[in-house]
Structure formats: structure tokens, C-alpha cells
CSV table of C-alpha atoms in Angstrom, one decimal:
chain,number,residue,atom,x,y,z
A,1497,MET,CA,13.9,-38.7,4.7
A,1498,GLU,CA,17.6,-37.4,3.4
A,1499,ILE,CA,17.2,-33.1,3.0
A,1500,THR,CA,19.4,-31.4,0.6
A,1501,LYS,CA,20.5,-28.5,1.9
A,1502,ILE,CA,20.2,-24.9,-0.7
A,1503,ILE,CA,22.9,-22.6,0.7
A,1504,ILE,CA,22.7,-18.8,-0.2
A,1505,LEU,CA,25.5,-17.3,0.9
A,1506,GLN,CA,26.3,-13.3,0.9
A,1507,GLY,CA,29.7,-12.4,-0.2
A,1508,ALA,CA,29.7,-15.5,-2.6
A,1509,LYS,CA,30.7,-14.6,-6.2
A,1510,LYS,CA,28.7,-16.6,-8.1
A,1511,SER,CA,26.8,-19.9,-7.9
A,1512,GLU,CA,28.5,-23.0,-7.2
A,1513,GLY,CA,27.3,-26.3,-6.8
A,1514,LEU,CA,24.4,-25.7,-4.4
A,1515,ILE,CA,25.9,-22.7,-3.5
A,1516,PHE,CA,24.2,-19.1,-4.1
A,1517,PRO,CA,24.9,-15.6,-4.1
A,1518,LYS,CA,21.5,-14.4,-4.2
A,1519,PRO,CA,18.4,-15.9,-3.3
A,1520,GLU,CA,16.9,-14.8,-6.3
A,1521,GLU,CA,19.4,-17.3,-8.4
A,1522,ALA,CA,18.4,-20.1,-5.8
A,1523,LEU,CA,15.1,-19.9,-6.7
A,1524,ILE,CA,15.9,-20.2,-11.0
A,1525,GLU,CA,18.5,-22.5,-10.6
A,1526,VAL,CA,17.1,-25.3,-7.6
A,1527,ASN,CA,13.8,-25.3,-10.3
A,1528,LYS,CA,15.5,-25.8,-12.9
A,1529,MET,CA,17.2,-28.7,-11.1
A,1530,GLY,CA,13.7,-29.8,-9.7
A,1531,LEU,CA,14.9,-29.8,-6.5
A,1532,PHE,CA,11.3,-28.6,-5.3
A,1533,ARG,CA,10.0,-31.6,-5.6
A,1534,SER,CA,12.0,-33.3,-3.3
A,1535,PRO,CA,13.0,-32.5,0.7
A,1536,HIS,CA,15.0,-29.5,0.9
A,1537,LEU,CA,16.0,-26.9,3.2
A,1538,PHE,CA,17.5,-23.2,2.8
A,1539,PHE,CA,20.2,-21.8,4.9
A,1540,VAL,CA,21.3,-18.4,4.9
A,1541,GLU,CA,24.4,-17.1,5.6
A,1542,ALA,CA,24.6,-13.5,5.6
A,1543,LYS,CA,26.7,-10.5,6.9
A,1544,ASN,CA,23.9,-8.4,7.8
A,1545,ARG,CA,20.3,-8.4,9.2
A,1546,LYS,CA,19.2,-7.0,5.7
A,1547,PHE,CA,20.3,-9.4,3.5
A,1548,VAL,CA,18.7,-11.8,5.7
A,1549,ASP,CA,15.7,-9.9,6.0
A,1550,ARG,CA,15.4,-9.5,2.1
A,1551,ALA,CA,16.3,-13.4,1.4
A,1552,ILE,CA,12.9,-14.2,3.6
A,1553,GLU,CA,10.8,-12.0,1.3
A,1554,VAL,CA,11.8,-13.6,-1.6
A,1555,LEU,CA,11.8,-16.8,-0.5
A,1556,ARG,CA,8.4,-17.3,1.2
A,1557,ARG,CA,6.8,-14.7,-1.4
A,1558,GLU,CA,7.3,-17.6,-4.0
A,1559,PRO,CA,4.8,-20.3,-4.0
A,1560,GLU,CA,7.6,-22.8,-5.1
A,1561,SER,CA,9.6,-22.3,-1.8
A,1562,SER,CA,6.7,-20.7,0.5
A,1563,LEU,CA,6.9,-23.7,2.3
A,1564,SER,CA,10.4,-24.6,2.4
A,1565,PRO,CA,12.2,-25.6,6.0
A,1566,LEU,CA,14.2,-21.6,5.7
A,1567,PHE,CA,17.1,-21.0,8.4
A,1568,SER,CA,19.8,-18.3,9.0
A,1569,ASN,CA,22.9,-17.6,11.1
A,1570,LEU,CA,21.8,-14.0,12.0
A,1571,GLU,CA,17.6,-12.7,13.4
A,1572,PRO,CA,16.0,-11.0,10.8
A,1573,SER,CA,14.1,-8.5,11.6
A,1574,PRO,CA,10.9,-8.8,14.0
A,1575,GLU,CA,8.7,-8.9,10.8
A,1576,PHE,CA,10.2,-11.6,9.7
A,1577,LYS,CA,11.2,-13.5,13.3
A,1578,LYS,CA,7.8,-16.3,12.6
A,1579,LEU,CA,8.3,-16.9,8.6
A,1580,VAL,CA,12.4,-18.6,9.2
A,1581,ASP,CA,12.2,-21.9,11.0
A,1582,GLY,CA,15.2,-21.6,13.1
A,1583,VAL,CA,18.3,-19.4,13.7
A,1584,GLU,CA,21.8,-21.0,14.4
A,1585,ALA,CA,25.4,-20.2,13.3
A,1586,SER,CA,25.8,-23.0,11.2
A,1587,LEU,CA,23.6,-25.3,9.7
A,1588,SER,CA,22.9,-28.5,13.0
A,1589,ASN,CA,21.7,-31.9,13.1
A,1590,GLU,CA,18.4,-30.2,15.6
A,1591,SER,CA,17.9,-27.8,12.8
A,1592,ILE,CA,17.9,-30.8,9.9
A,1593,GLU,CA,15.7,-33.0,12.1
A,1594,LYS,CA,13.5,-30.2,12.3
A,1595,ALA,CA,13.2,-29.9,8.2
A,1596,ARG,CA,12.7,-33.4,8.3
A,1597,GLU,CA,8.9,-33.1,10.6
A,1598,ILE,CA,7.8,-29.9,8.2
A,1599,TRP,CA,8.4,-32.2,5.3
A,1600,GLU,CA,6.3,-34.7,6.8
A,1601,THR,CA,3.5,-32.7,7.5
A,1602,ILE,CA,3.9,-31.7,4.0
A,1603,GLU,CA,3.7,-34.6,2.2
A,1604,LYS,CA,0.9,-35.5,4.2
A,1605,LEU,CA,-1.1,-32.5,2.3
A,1606,VAL,CA,-3.1,-32.6,-0.5
A,1607,PRO,CA,-1.3,-31.7,-3.3
A,1608,ASN,CA,-2.4,-27.5,-3.8
A,1609,PRO,CA,-4.5,-27.7,-6.9
A,1610,TYR,CA,-4.9,-23.7,-7.9
A,1611,ALA,CA,-2.2,-22.4,-10.4
A,1612,THR,CA,1.3,-20.6,-8.8
A,1613,THR,CA,-0.6,-17.3,-10.2
A,1614,LEU,CA,-3.9,-17.3,-8.8
A,1615,PRO,CA,-4.9,-15.4,-5.1
A,1616,GLU,CA,-6.2,-18.7,-3.8
A,1617,ASN,CA,-2.7,-20.5,-4.1
A,1618,TRP,CA,-1.5,-18.0,-1.8
A,1619,ARG,CA,-3.8,-17.8,0.2
A,1620,MET,CA,-3.5,-21.9,0.1
A,1621,ASN,CA,0.3,-21.5,1.1
A,1622,LEU,CA,-0.3,-19.0,4.2
A,1623,LEU,CA,-3.0,-21.3,5.5
A,1624,ARG,CA,-0.1,-24.3,4.7
A,1625,PHE,CA,2.8,-22.2,6.2
A,1626,LEU,CA,0.8,-22.0,9.7
A,1627,VAL,CA,-0.3,-25.8,9.4
A,1628,THR,CA,2.8,-26.8,9.1
A,1629,ARG,CA,4.8,-24.7,11.6
A,1630,LYS,CA,2.1,-25.4,14.2
A,1631,ILE,CA,1.1,-21.1,14.1
A,1632,GLU,CA,-2.2,-20.8,15.6
A,1633,GLU,CA,-2.8,-17.6,14.8
A,1634,ILE,CA,-1.7,-14.3,13.0
A,1635,SER,CA,-1.3,-11.1,14.8
A,1636,PRO,CA,-1.6,-7.3,14.1
A,1637,VAL,CA,1.6,-5.1,14.2
A,1638,LEU,CA,1.4,-1.4,14.7
A,1639,ASN,CA,3.4,-0.3,11.6
A,1640,ARG,CA,2.9,3.5,10.0
A,1641,ASN,CA,4.2,3.1,6.6
A,1642,SER,CA,1.0,0.4,6.2
A,1643,VAL,CA,-1.7,1.9,4.3
A,1644,ILE,CA,-4.2,1.8,7.4
A,1645,GLY,CA,-1.2,1.7,10.9
A,1646,PHE,CA,-1.5,-1.9,11.2
A,1647,PHE,CA,0.0,-5.3,9.2
A,1648,TRP,CA,-0.2,-8.8,9.7
A,1649,PRO,CA,3.1,-9.6,8.7
A,1650,GLU,CA,3.4,-13.5,8.0
A,1651,ALA,CA,0.2,-12.3,5.6
A,1652,LYS,CA,1.5,-9.7,3.9
A,1653,THR,CA,4.7,-11.8,2.7
A,1654,ILE,CA,2.9,-15.1,1.2
A,1655,LEU,CA,0.4,-13.4,0.0
A,1656,ARG,CA,3.1,-11.2,-1.7
A,1657,LYS,CA,1.6,-7.8,-1.0
A,1658,GLU,CA,3.4,-5.1,-2.1
A,1659,GLU,CA,1.8,-2.8,0.9
A,1660,LYS,CA,1.8,-3.7,4.4
A,1661,GLY,CA,-1.9,-3.8,5.2
A,1662,ARG,CA,-3.3,-4.7,1.6
A,1663,GLU,CA,-3.3,-8.3,3.1
A,1664,LEU,CA,-6.1,-7.6,4.9
A,1665,GLU,CA,-9.0,-8.1,2.7
A,1666,ASP,CA,-7.1,-11.9,2.2
A,1667,LEU,CA,-7.8,-12.3,5.8
A,1668,GLU,CA,-11.6,-10.9,5.9
A,1669,LEU,CA,-12.5,-13.0,3.4
A,1670,MET,CA,-11.2,-15.9,4.9
A,1671,LYS,CA,-13.2,-14.6,7.8
A,1672,ARG,CA,-16.0,-14.8,6.2
A,1673,GLN,CA,-15.1,-18.8,4.9
A,1674,LYS,CA,-15.0,-19.5,8.3
A,1675,ILE,CA,-11.3,-20.7,8.0
A,1676,PHE,CA,-10.7,-17.7,10.8
A,1677,SER,CA,-12.0,-16.6,14.2
A,1678,THR,CA,-11.1,-12.8,15.3
A,1679,GLU,CA,-10.3,-11.6,18.5
A,1680,ILE,CA,-10.1,-7.6,18.6
A,1681,GLU,CA,-6.6,-5.9,19.2
A,1682,ASN,CA,-7.0,-2.7,18.7
A,1683,LYS,CA,-9.1,0.0,16.5
A,1684,THR,CA,-8.3,1.9,13.1
A,1685,SER,CA,-9.6,4.9,11.6
A,1686,LEU,CA,-9.6,4.7,7.6
A,1687,CYS,CA,-10.8,7.2,5.1
A,1688,PRO,CA,-14.5,6.4,3.3
A,1689,PHE,CA,-12.4,7.2,-0.1
A,1690,CYS,CA,-9.4,5.0,-0.3
A,1691,GLY,CA,-9.0,3.2,2.9
A,1692,TYR,CA,-5.9,5.3,4.0
A,1693,TYR,CA,-5.1,5.9,7.9
A,1694,ASN,CA,-3.0,9.2,7.7
A,1695,LEU,CA,-6.1,11.3,8.3
A,1696,ILE,CA,-5.5,15.3,9.0
A,1697,LEU,CA,-7.8,17.1,11.5
A,1698,ARG,CA,-8.3,20.8,10.3
A,1699,GLU,CA,-10.6,23.3,11.9
A,1700,ILE,CA,-12.4,25.0,9.4
A,1701,CYS,CA,-15.3,28.1,9.6
A,1702,PRO,CA,-18.7,27.2,8.9
A,1703,ASN,CA,-19.8,29.4,6.5
A,1704,CYS,CA,-16.8,29.2,3.4
A,1705,GLY,CA,-14.9,26.0,4.6
A,1706,SER,CA,-11.7,27.9,4.8
A,1707,VAL,CA,-8.7,27.6,6.9
A,1708,LYS,CA,-8.1,30.9,7.5
A,1709,ILE,CA,-9.8,31.2,10.9
A,1710,ARG,CA,-7.9,32.6,13.2
A,1711,LEU,CA,-9.4,32.7,17.2
A,1712,GLU,CA,-9.3,36.6,18.7
A,1713,GLU,CA,-10.0,38.5,22.2
A,1714,PHE,CA,-13.3,40.8,21.7
A,1715,ILE,CA,-13.4,44.0,23.3
A,1716,HIS,CA,-16.5,45.4,24.8
A,1717,HIS,CA,-16.2,49.2,25.1
A,1718,TYR,CA,-18.7,50.5,28.4
A,1719,SER,CA,-19.0,54.0,26.9
A,1720,CYS,CA,-20.8,53.0,23.3
A,1721,GLY,CA,-21.8,49.5,24.0
A,1722,TYR,CA,-19.6,48.5,21.2
A,1723,ILE,CA,-18.1,45.2,20.7
A,1724,GLY,CA,-15.3,43.9,18.3
A,1725,PRO,CA,-12.4,41.9,17.8
A,1726,ALA,CA,-9.1,43.7,19.1
A,1727,SER,CA,-7.1,44.4,16.1
A,1728,GLU,CA,-10.5,46.6,15.4
A,1729,PHE,CA,-9.3,48.7,18.2
A,1730,GLN,CA,-5.2,48.4,17.9
A,1731,VAL,CA,-4.4,51.3,16.6
A,1732,GLY,CA,0.0,51.5,17.2
A,1733,ASP,CA,0.3,51.3,20.9
A,1734,LYS,CA,-3.3,52.5,21.8
A,1735,LEU,CA,-6.6,51.2,22.0
A,1736,ILE,CA,-9.3,53.6,20.0
A,1737,CYS,CA,-13.1,52.3,19.8
A,1738,PRO,CA,-14.0,52.4,16.1
A,1739,LYS,CA,-17.1,53.6,17.0
A,1740,CYS,CA,-16.9,56.9,19.0
A,1741,HIS,CA,-13.1,56.9,18.4
A,1742,GLU,CA,-12.7,57.5,22.2
A,1743,GLU,CA,-9.3,55.5,23.7
A,1744,LEU,CA,-9.5,52.9,26.3
A,1745,LYS,CA,-6.9,53.3,28.8
A,1746,HIS,CA,-8.6,50.6,31.9
A,1747,ILE,CA,-8.7,46.8,31.2
A,1748,GLY,CA,-12.7,47.1,33.8
A,1749,VAL,CA,-12.9,50.5,34.1
A,1750,ASP,CA,-13.1,51.8,30.0
A,1751,TYR,CA,-13.4,48.2,28.4
A,1752,ASP,CA,-13.4,44.5,29.5
A,1753,LYS,CA,-12.9,41.3,27.2
A,1754,PRO,CA,-15.7,39.5,27.7
A,1755,LEU,CA,-15.1,36.4,25.2
A,1756,GLU,CA,-13.2,35.0,22.7
A,1757,LYS,CA,-14.2,34.3,18.9
A,1758,TYR,CA,-13.3,32.7,15.5
A,1759,ILE,CA,-12.7,35.2,12.4
A,1760,CYS,CA,-12.7,33.9,9.0
A,1761,ASP,CA,-9.9,35.8,7.0
A,1762,GLU,CA,-11.4,34.4,3.9
A,1763,CYS,CA,-15.2,35.7,4.3
A,1764,LYS,CA,-15.0,37.6,7.1
A,1765,SER,CA,-17.6,35.6,8.7
A,1766,VAL,CA,-17.3,35.4,12.2
A,1767,PHE,CA,-18.0,32.4,14.9
A,1768,ILE,CA,-17.6,30.6,18.4
A,1769,GLU,CA,-17.0,27.2,17.3
A,1770,PRO,CA,-15.4,25.8,13.9
A,1771,ASP,CA,-16.2,23.1,11.9
A,1772,ILE,CA,-14.0,20.2,11.7
A,1773,SER,CA,-12.8,18.7,8.6
A,1774,VAL,CA,-11.0,15.7,8.3
A,1775,LEU,CA,-8.3,16.0,4.6
A,1776,CYS,CA,-6.7,12.4,3.8
A,1777,ALA,CA,-3.1,12.3,3.1
A,1778,ASN,CA,-3.2,10.2,0.7
A,1779,CYS,CA,-6.4,10.6,-2.2
A,1780,SER,CA,-6.8,14.6,-0.8
A,1781,LYS,CA,-10.7,14.2,-0.4
A,1782,THR,CA,-12.3,16.0,2.3
A,1783,PHE,CA,-15.2,15.1,4.4
A,1784,PRO,CA,-16.8,15.3,8.1
A,1785,PRO,CA,-15.7,13.8,11.2
A,1786,GLU,CA,-19.0,11.5,11.2
A,1787,ASN,CA,-18.0,9.5,7.7
A,1788,ILE,CA,-14.5,8.3,9.0
A,1789,LYS,CA,-14.7,4.5,8.2
A,1790,GLU,CA,-14.4,2.8,11.6
A,1791,GLU,CA,-12.2,-0.6,11.9
A,1792,THR,CA,-11.0,-3.0,14.0
A,1793,VAL,CA,-7.9,-4.9,13.8
A,1794,ASN,CA,-8.0,-8.4,14.8
A,1795,THR,CA,-6.0,-11.4,15.8
A,1796,TYR,CA,-6.9,-13.9,13.0
A,1797,ILE,CA,-7.2,-17.5,14.3
A,1798,LEU,CA,-7.1,-20.3,12.5
A,1799,THR,CA,-10.2,-22.4,13.1
A,1800,PRO,CA,-10.5,-26.4,12.8
A,1801,PHE,CA,-12.4,-25.9,9.2
A,1802,GLY,CA,-9.5,-23.9,8.4
A,1803,LYS,CA,-6.8,-26.5,9.3
A,1804,LEU,CA,-9.2,-29.1,7.4
A,1805,VAL,CA,-8.7,-26.6,4.3
A,1806,ALA,CA,-5.1,-26.6,4.6
A,1807,ALA,CA,-4.8,-30.2,4.3
A,1808,GLU,CA,-7.4,-31.1,1.3
A,1809,GLY,CA,-6.7,-27.9,-0.4
A,1810,LYS,CA,-9.9,-26.5,-1.4
A,1811,PHE,CA,-11.8,-23.8,-0.1
A,1812,PRO,CA,-15.7,-23.2,-0.1
A,1813,LEU,CA,-16.8,-21.4,-3.2
A,1814,ASN,CA,-18.6,-18.2,-2.3
A,1815,ILE,CA,-20.3,-16.8,-5.4
A,1816,PHE,CA,-21.2,-13.6,-3.7
A,1817,GLU,CA,-17.0,-13.3,-3.1
A,1818,GLU,CA,-15.9,-14.4,-6.3
A,1819,LEU,CA,-18.4,-12.2,-8.2
A,1820,SER,CA,-17.5,-8.9,-5.8
A,1821,VAL,CA,-13.8,-9.5,-5.7
A,1822,GLN,CA,-14.0,-9.8,-9.9
A,1823,LEU,CA,-16.1,-6.6,-9.9
A,1824,GLY,CA,-13.8,-4.6,-7.9
A,1825,VAL,CA,-17.2,-3.4,-5.6
A,1826,ILE,CA,-16.6,-0.7,-3.0
A,1827,GLY,CA,-17.8,-0.6,0.3
A,1828,PHE,CA,-21.0,-0.3,0.6
A,1829,ASN,CA,-21.6,2.6,3.4
A,1830,LEU,CA,-19.4,4.8,1.1
A,1831,PHE,CA,-21.6,3.8,-1.9
A,1832,ILE,CA,-24.5,4.8,0.5
A,1833,TYR,CA,-22.4,8.5,1.0
A,1834,ILE,CA,-21.7,9.1,-2.8
A,1835,LEU,CA,-25.4,8.3,-3.3
A,1836,ASP,CA,-26.3,11.1,-0.9
A,1837,LYS,CA,-24.3,13.4,-2.5
A,1838,PHE,CA,-26.0,12.9,-6.0
A,1839,LEU,CA,-29.4,13.1,-4.6
A,1840,LYS,CA,-28.4,16.2,-3.0
A,1841,LEU,CA,-27.0,17.5,-6.4
A,1842,ALA,CA,-29.7,16.1,-8.2
A,1843,LYS,CA,-32.3,18.4,-6.3
A,1844,ARG,CA,-30.9,21.1,-6.6
A,1845,TYR,CA,-30.1,20.6,-10.0
A,1846,PRO,CA,-32.8,18.7,-11.7
A,1847,GLU,CA,-31.1,18.7,-14.8
A,1848,ARG,CA,-28.5,16.3,-13.3
A,1849,THR,CA,-30.2,13.2,-14.0
A,1850,PHE,CA,-28.5,9.1,-12.6
A,1851,CYS,CA,-29.8,6.1,-12.0
A,1852,VAL,CA,-29.8,3.7,-9.8
A,1853,LEU,CA,-29.1,-0.1,-11.3
A,1854,GLY,CA,-30.1,-3.0,-8.9
A,1855,LEU,CA,-29.0,-6.5,-9.8
A,1856,LYS,CA,-29.6,-10.1,-7.6
A,1857,LEU,CA,-28.1,-13.2,-7.6
A,1858,THR,CA,-29.8,-16.9,-6.5
A,1859,VAL,CA,-27.5,-19.6,-6.8
A,1860,LYS,CA,-29.0,-22.5,-5.1
A,1861,GLU,CA,-26.5,-24.8,-3.2
A,1862,GLU,CA,-26.7,-28.3,-5.0
A,1863,ALA,CA,-25.3,-26.4,-8.0
A,1864,ILE,CA,-22.0,-25.3,-5.6
A,1865,THR,CA,-21.9,-28.3,-5.0
A,1866,GLU,CA,-22.6,-31.0,-8.1
A,1867,ALA,CA,-20.3,-28.3,-10.3
A,1868,PRO,CA,-18.4,-25.8,-8.8
A,1869,THR,CA,-16.0,-25.4,-12.1
A,1870,LYS,CA,-19.3,-24.5,-14.2
A,1871,VAL,CA,-20.5,-21.8,-11.6
A,1872,LYS,CA,-17.5,-19.8,-11.7
A,1873,LEU,CA,-17.3,-19.7,-15.4
A,1874,PHE,CA,-21.0,-18.3,-15.2
A,1875,LEU,CA,-19.6,-16.3,-13.0
A,1876,LYS,CA,-16.5,-15.0,-14.9
A,1877,ASP,CA,-18.6,-14.8,-17.6
A,1878,LEU,CA,-21.1,-12.3,-15.5
A,1879,VAL,CA,-18.4,-10.6,-14.5
A,1880,SER,CA,-17.2,-9.6,-18.5
A,1881,ILE,CA,-21.2,-8.6,-19.1
A,1882,ILE,CA,-21.6,-5.9,-16.8
A,1883,LYS,CA,-18.0,-4.8,-17.5
A,1884,GLU,CA,-19.1,-4.7,-21.2
A,1885,ASN,CA,-22.2,-2.8,-20.5
A,1886,LEU,CA,-20.7,0.1,-18.2
A,1887,ARG,CA,-18.6,3.2,-18.3
A,1888,SER,CA,-15.6,4.4,-16.9
A,1889,SER,CA,-17.6,6.8,-13.9
A,1890,ASP,CA,-20.4,3.6,-13.2
A,1891,ILE,CA,-19.9,3.3,-9.6
A,1892,ILE,CA,-20.2,-0.5,-8.2
A,1893,SER,CA,-21.2,-1.7,-4.6
A,1894,SER,CA,-22.6,-4.9,-2.9
A,1895,SER,CA,-24.9,-5.6,0.0
A,1896,GLU,CA,-26.3,-8.5,1.5
A,1897,ARG,CA,-24.8,-10.9,-0.2
A,1898,ARG,CA,-27.1,-11.0,-2.4
A,1899,TYR,CA,-27.3,-7.3,-4.5
A,1900,ILE,CA,-25.0,-5.8,-6.8
A,1901,LEU,CA,-25.5,-1.9,-7.2
A,1902,ILE,CA,-24.6,0.2,-9.6
A,1903,LEU,CA,-24.6,4.0,-10.2
A,1904,LEU,CA,-25.1,4.8,-13.2
A,1905,PRO,CA,-23.8,9.0,-13.3
A,1906,GLU,CA,-25.4,11.3,-15.8
A,1907,THR,CA,-27.6,8.6,-17.5
A,1908,PRO,CA,-31.6,9.1,-18.2
A,1909,PRO,CA,-34.2,6.3,-17.5
A,1910,GLU,CA,-34.0,5.4,-21.7
A,1911,GLY,CA,-29.8,5.1,-21.1
A,1912,ALA,CA,-30.5,2.8,-18.1
A,1913,LYS,CA,-33.5,0.4,-19.6
A,1914,VAL,CA,-30.9,-0.2,-22.4
A,1915,VAL,CA,-28.2,-0.6,-19.9
A,1916,VAL,CA,-30.5,-3.0,-17.8
A,1917,LYS,CA,-32.3,-4.9,-20.8
A,1918,ARG,CA,-28.7,-5.5,-22.7
A,1919,ILE,CA,-27.6,-7.3,-19.1
A,1920,ALA,CA,-30.4,-9.0,-18.9
A,1921,GLU,CA,-30.6,-10.9,-22.4
A,1922,GLN,CA,-26.7,-11.6,-22.2
A,1923,VAL,CA,-27.2,-13.3,-18.9
A,1924,GLU,CA,-30.1,-15.3,-20.1
A,1925,ARG,CA,-28.2,-16.6,-23.2
A,1926,LEU,CA,-25.0,-17.3,-20.8
A,1927,LEU,CA,-27.6,-19.3,-18.3
A,1928,LYS,CA,-29.3,-21.5,-21.5
A,1929,VAL,CA,-25.7,-22.2,-22.9
A,1930,ASN,CA,-24.7,-23.3,-19.6
A,1931,ASN,CA,-27.9,-25.4,-18.8
A,1932,LEU,CA,-28.0,-23.2,-15.9
A,1933,THR,CA,-31.7,-21.9,-15.8
A,1934,ASP,CA,-33.2,-23.6,-13.3
A,1935,GLN,CA,-30.0,-23.3,-10.5
A,1936,ILE,CA,-29.2,-19.7,-10.9
A,1937,GLU,CA,-31.8,-16.7,-10.8
A,1938,PHE,CA,-30.7,-13.5,-12.0
A,1939,LYS,CA,-32.7,-10.4,-11.1
A,1940,GLU,CA,-32.4,-7.0,-12.1
A,1941,SER,CA,-34.4,-3.7,-11.5
A,1942,TYR,CA,-33.5,0.0,-12.1
A,1943,ILE,CA,-34.9,3.4,-10.8
A,1944,CYS,CA,-34.0,6.7,-11.9
A,1945,THR,CA,-34.3,10.1,-10.7
A,1946,ASP,CA,-37.8,10.7,-12.7
A,1947,LYS,CA,-39.0,9.0,-10.0
A,1948,GLY,CA,-38.8,11.5,-7.2
A,1949,ILE,CA,-35.8,10.1,-5.7
A,1950,THR,CA,-34.6,13.3,-4.6
A,1951,ASP,CA,-36.8,13.8,-1.5
A,1952,LEU,CA,-35.6,10.2,-0.5
A,1953,SER,CA,-32.8,9.4,1.5
A,1954,ALA,CA,-29.8,6.5,0.1
A,1955,GLU,CA,-30.6,3.9,2.7
A,1956,GLU,CA,-34.3,4.6,1.1
A,1957,VAL,CA,-33.4,4.8,-2.4
A,1958,VAL,CA,-31.7,1.5,-1.8
A,1959,LYS,CA,-34.5,-0.3,-0.1
A,1960,GLU,CA,-37.2,0.7,-3.1
A,1961,LEU,CA,-34.7,-1.1,-5.5
A,1962,PHE,CA,-34.0,-4.6,-2.9
A,1963,LYS,CA,-37.9,-4.0,-2.8
A,1964,GLU,CA,-38.5,-4.4,-6.5
A,1965,MET,CA,-36.3,-7.3,-7.2
A,1966,GLU,CA,-38.0,-8.8,-4.5
A,1967,LYS,CA,-41.4,-9.2,-6.3
């Protein structure tokens, strides 16, 4: 097997033959030459680590070169270490042989059926990179620049994520598809609104929520029995009782200091223990500590099924995952938290009406296995129907891999009825046009504040909606 050698040479003034000054130029020219379709390798000859890191990132992000054998003359940064196939001063026969072995494995794989612009393509390339390099697992790395405090270097680069930590969604999707199994490595605490890890815990006044609180000693004047903060007694260098105006001279004789209390400078409340509030440094939302989203940080281990998916080039079709991703749903726990706030607001202000819409989708297994393309097109059209009938202020979530939940703020029952009817009619027509009425069942329901739901918890409201859709 002949291996074409492509050199990226830092400091080269211009491209010459198969020697290029920048990885971006190499990608463009090599693609024009059609060399990506035949065995080749890249060798990065750099003067500093920064250039090596940049070359590795550029080459591994691009679908055409994500599997290409890649060597460098300098050791890359730790996050890129597993993305390079070897480090040596100059390209050796051993490296060329290693490239040949990688290509032998690549050529046994079924061609990647996904378009280069699709996330499925990037996920497939990640799996195939692991398989062709005999890498069994992807481990998390602690990193302060990650949105969740950790990231998975190989996945972040090949999945083309701009922010570290965003690759977690793809890894979790592939875990649910049984492509990866997991082992817990650590835990992280995240904002329930934006998923960011940089949280600030603050002591606040339990009465007004202000952070302008201070801990102060309290003085007990024996003679008149008055107890108050030390600042009330302080008059210049003396302690004068604000009640009887007697001077306090000797602790233990005239007075004592029985306790310390907090004082709020905003509302003047006095309290023993402050409340704790959490402030997200990313979205500026505040919330109580019990609403912090606790997540496990896992190592992702490639399963035998995952290796089979990589070899055959075909992901299992997961209907609900497809639908949830395309709709851009928020997490169920966050949805419950927001719904709870709406319920409390509506109970206090009855004119603030809202509704919760539920959609249930059931797809028979034979439709998924026998007509996956038709089902995927149906899902795409279904997403369009749902989005066209909603406002930007409406909040979408999902639960139990069967239900779509939609919170419709400032919506009376008549408004929800119109939305539900429009969606139901359009979906019914869509099912008939695609001859899927016997394969896919679609149900819808809604519940509004006029039904007395403000006396229920958010969980109870959702259960009522589920019960309606199961009838």
C-alpha cells in the first residue's frame, strides 16, 4: 500500500508540491487533488507547540481528515495527545507502517453514509477514530474554561464543538443508544437554567433577599435588661445604653455579649441564620441551593455494539431523541421548576392564566426498522408543525421518552384549544399523506389554570396531563 506524505511546515513561505505552510491550505489543496480518497498521512513540522495544537485541531475537526494518520515533530498539549498518532523528529519507516495499518482498518469500514455537515457524521467519525486507533474509552479532564468544569478532549475536537463541555450532549445521546457504557469519575454542580458550572453561593437576608447583611455582636445591659446590636451602644469610645443612657464600663459586671446576630442594612431585619442563594456567573439567574443540578462526570467506554455501529456506519434510529433534539427541549427538572413558579404566580394573581399542552407520540417498531427514512421525514415535518404553532415565549420539554410538554404562558383555555386543534389537524393530514396512520399514533391534550391546577404541585399537573393522554 503506497502512502502519500503531506507535510505541514511551519515557516514555509508558500505551498510547494505536498508541503504547505498552514493546515487550512493543506486541507483545501489536498481536497482539490482528490488525495483524501487514497491512503495518505499528515506530518506537522513545527517550531512551537502552539502550531502543532492548531494543526491537530484543524485536521481532526474536518470530516475529510478526521481519520487521517497524523504525526508531528513536537509533543502537543495534553488535550491533543490522543489525537496525534505519533511524535518524532522526522517521519520514520515505523510511522509510515503505522499509517498503513490505520488505513487497512479504515478500508474495512462501510463508507460513512451521513452528509459531512450533519452531527451524525461527526459522531460517526468520532467512533471510527476510536476504533481505528484502538482507543477503548474517552475520559473527562478538569478544565476551568469548560461550561461544566470538565471536557472530553477527543470528543470536543472531532465533534466540532466551539465550547469545551458541549460535547457531553452527544456523548450522552450515544450512551442512550448503547454505543457507550459509562463509569463515574466525578461530579459537577450546574445551573438549572443554562447548565453552566460557575456558581456563586451567597448569604442573603431571609426577609428581603438582600446581600447587604452583616454579623454583629449583641450586648445585654444588666441594669435595664435591654439587648441590642453593639453599634447601637457605641458612642465615640464609650458604650452608652440606647434605652437608659447609662454608660457600660465593665463586661461581666455592667453587661455581657450573649450572642451574635445578622442585621440586614436593606430592610433592618435581625436574624440568627441567613438564607443561601446561588448566583450563576453565566446567565445571572438566582435560585436556592436545592435547585442546583447535580450531574455525574463519566468516562465513556466503547461497547461491542458501538464498535459494530462504527464498522457498519449506521446509527440506530431513536425517534424520541430525534424529536427532542430538533425541538430544542429543556430538561424535565427545569421544566417542573419553571411550571412550579407559574403555578405560584397564577395562584397569587388569578388573571395570569396559562396552559400546559401535552403531545404523545407512539411509533411501532416495524415502522422504524422497515421505513426509517419515511419516519425521519415525518419527524422533520412534525417539528415544523409544532414550531409554526408556538410562540418564542413557549417552553418545550419532554418526559419518559413518550411525551412532549409545552408551557403556554399568558394563554387562556380558548387559545390553547385553538393551538391543539391546529396541531392535531395538521398532524393527521401528515400521517395520511405519508401512509403512516397505522404505524404512528399521535395524541394531544391540554390543561389550564381555569381547572383549579394552582392548588396542585407541578408534578401533579404533569401527571394529570399524562393520564388524559393515556385514555
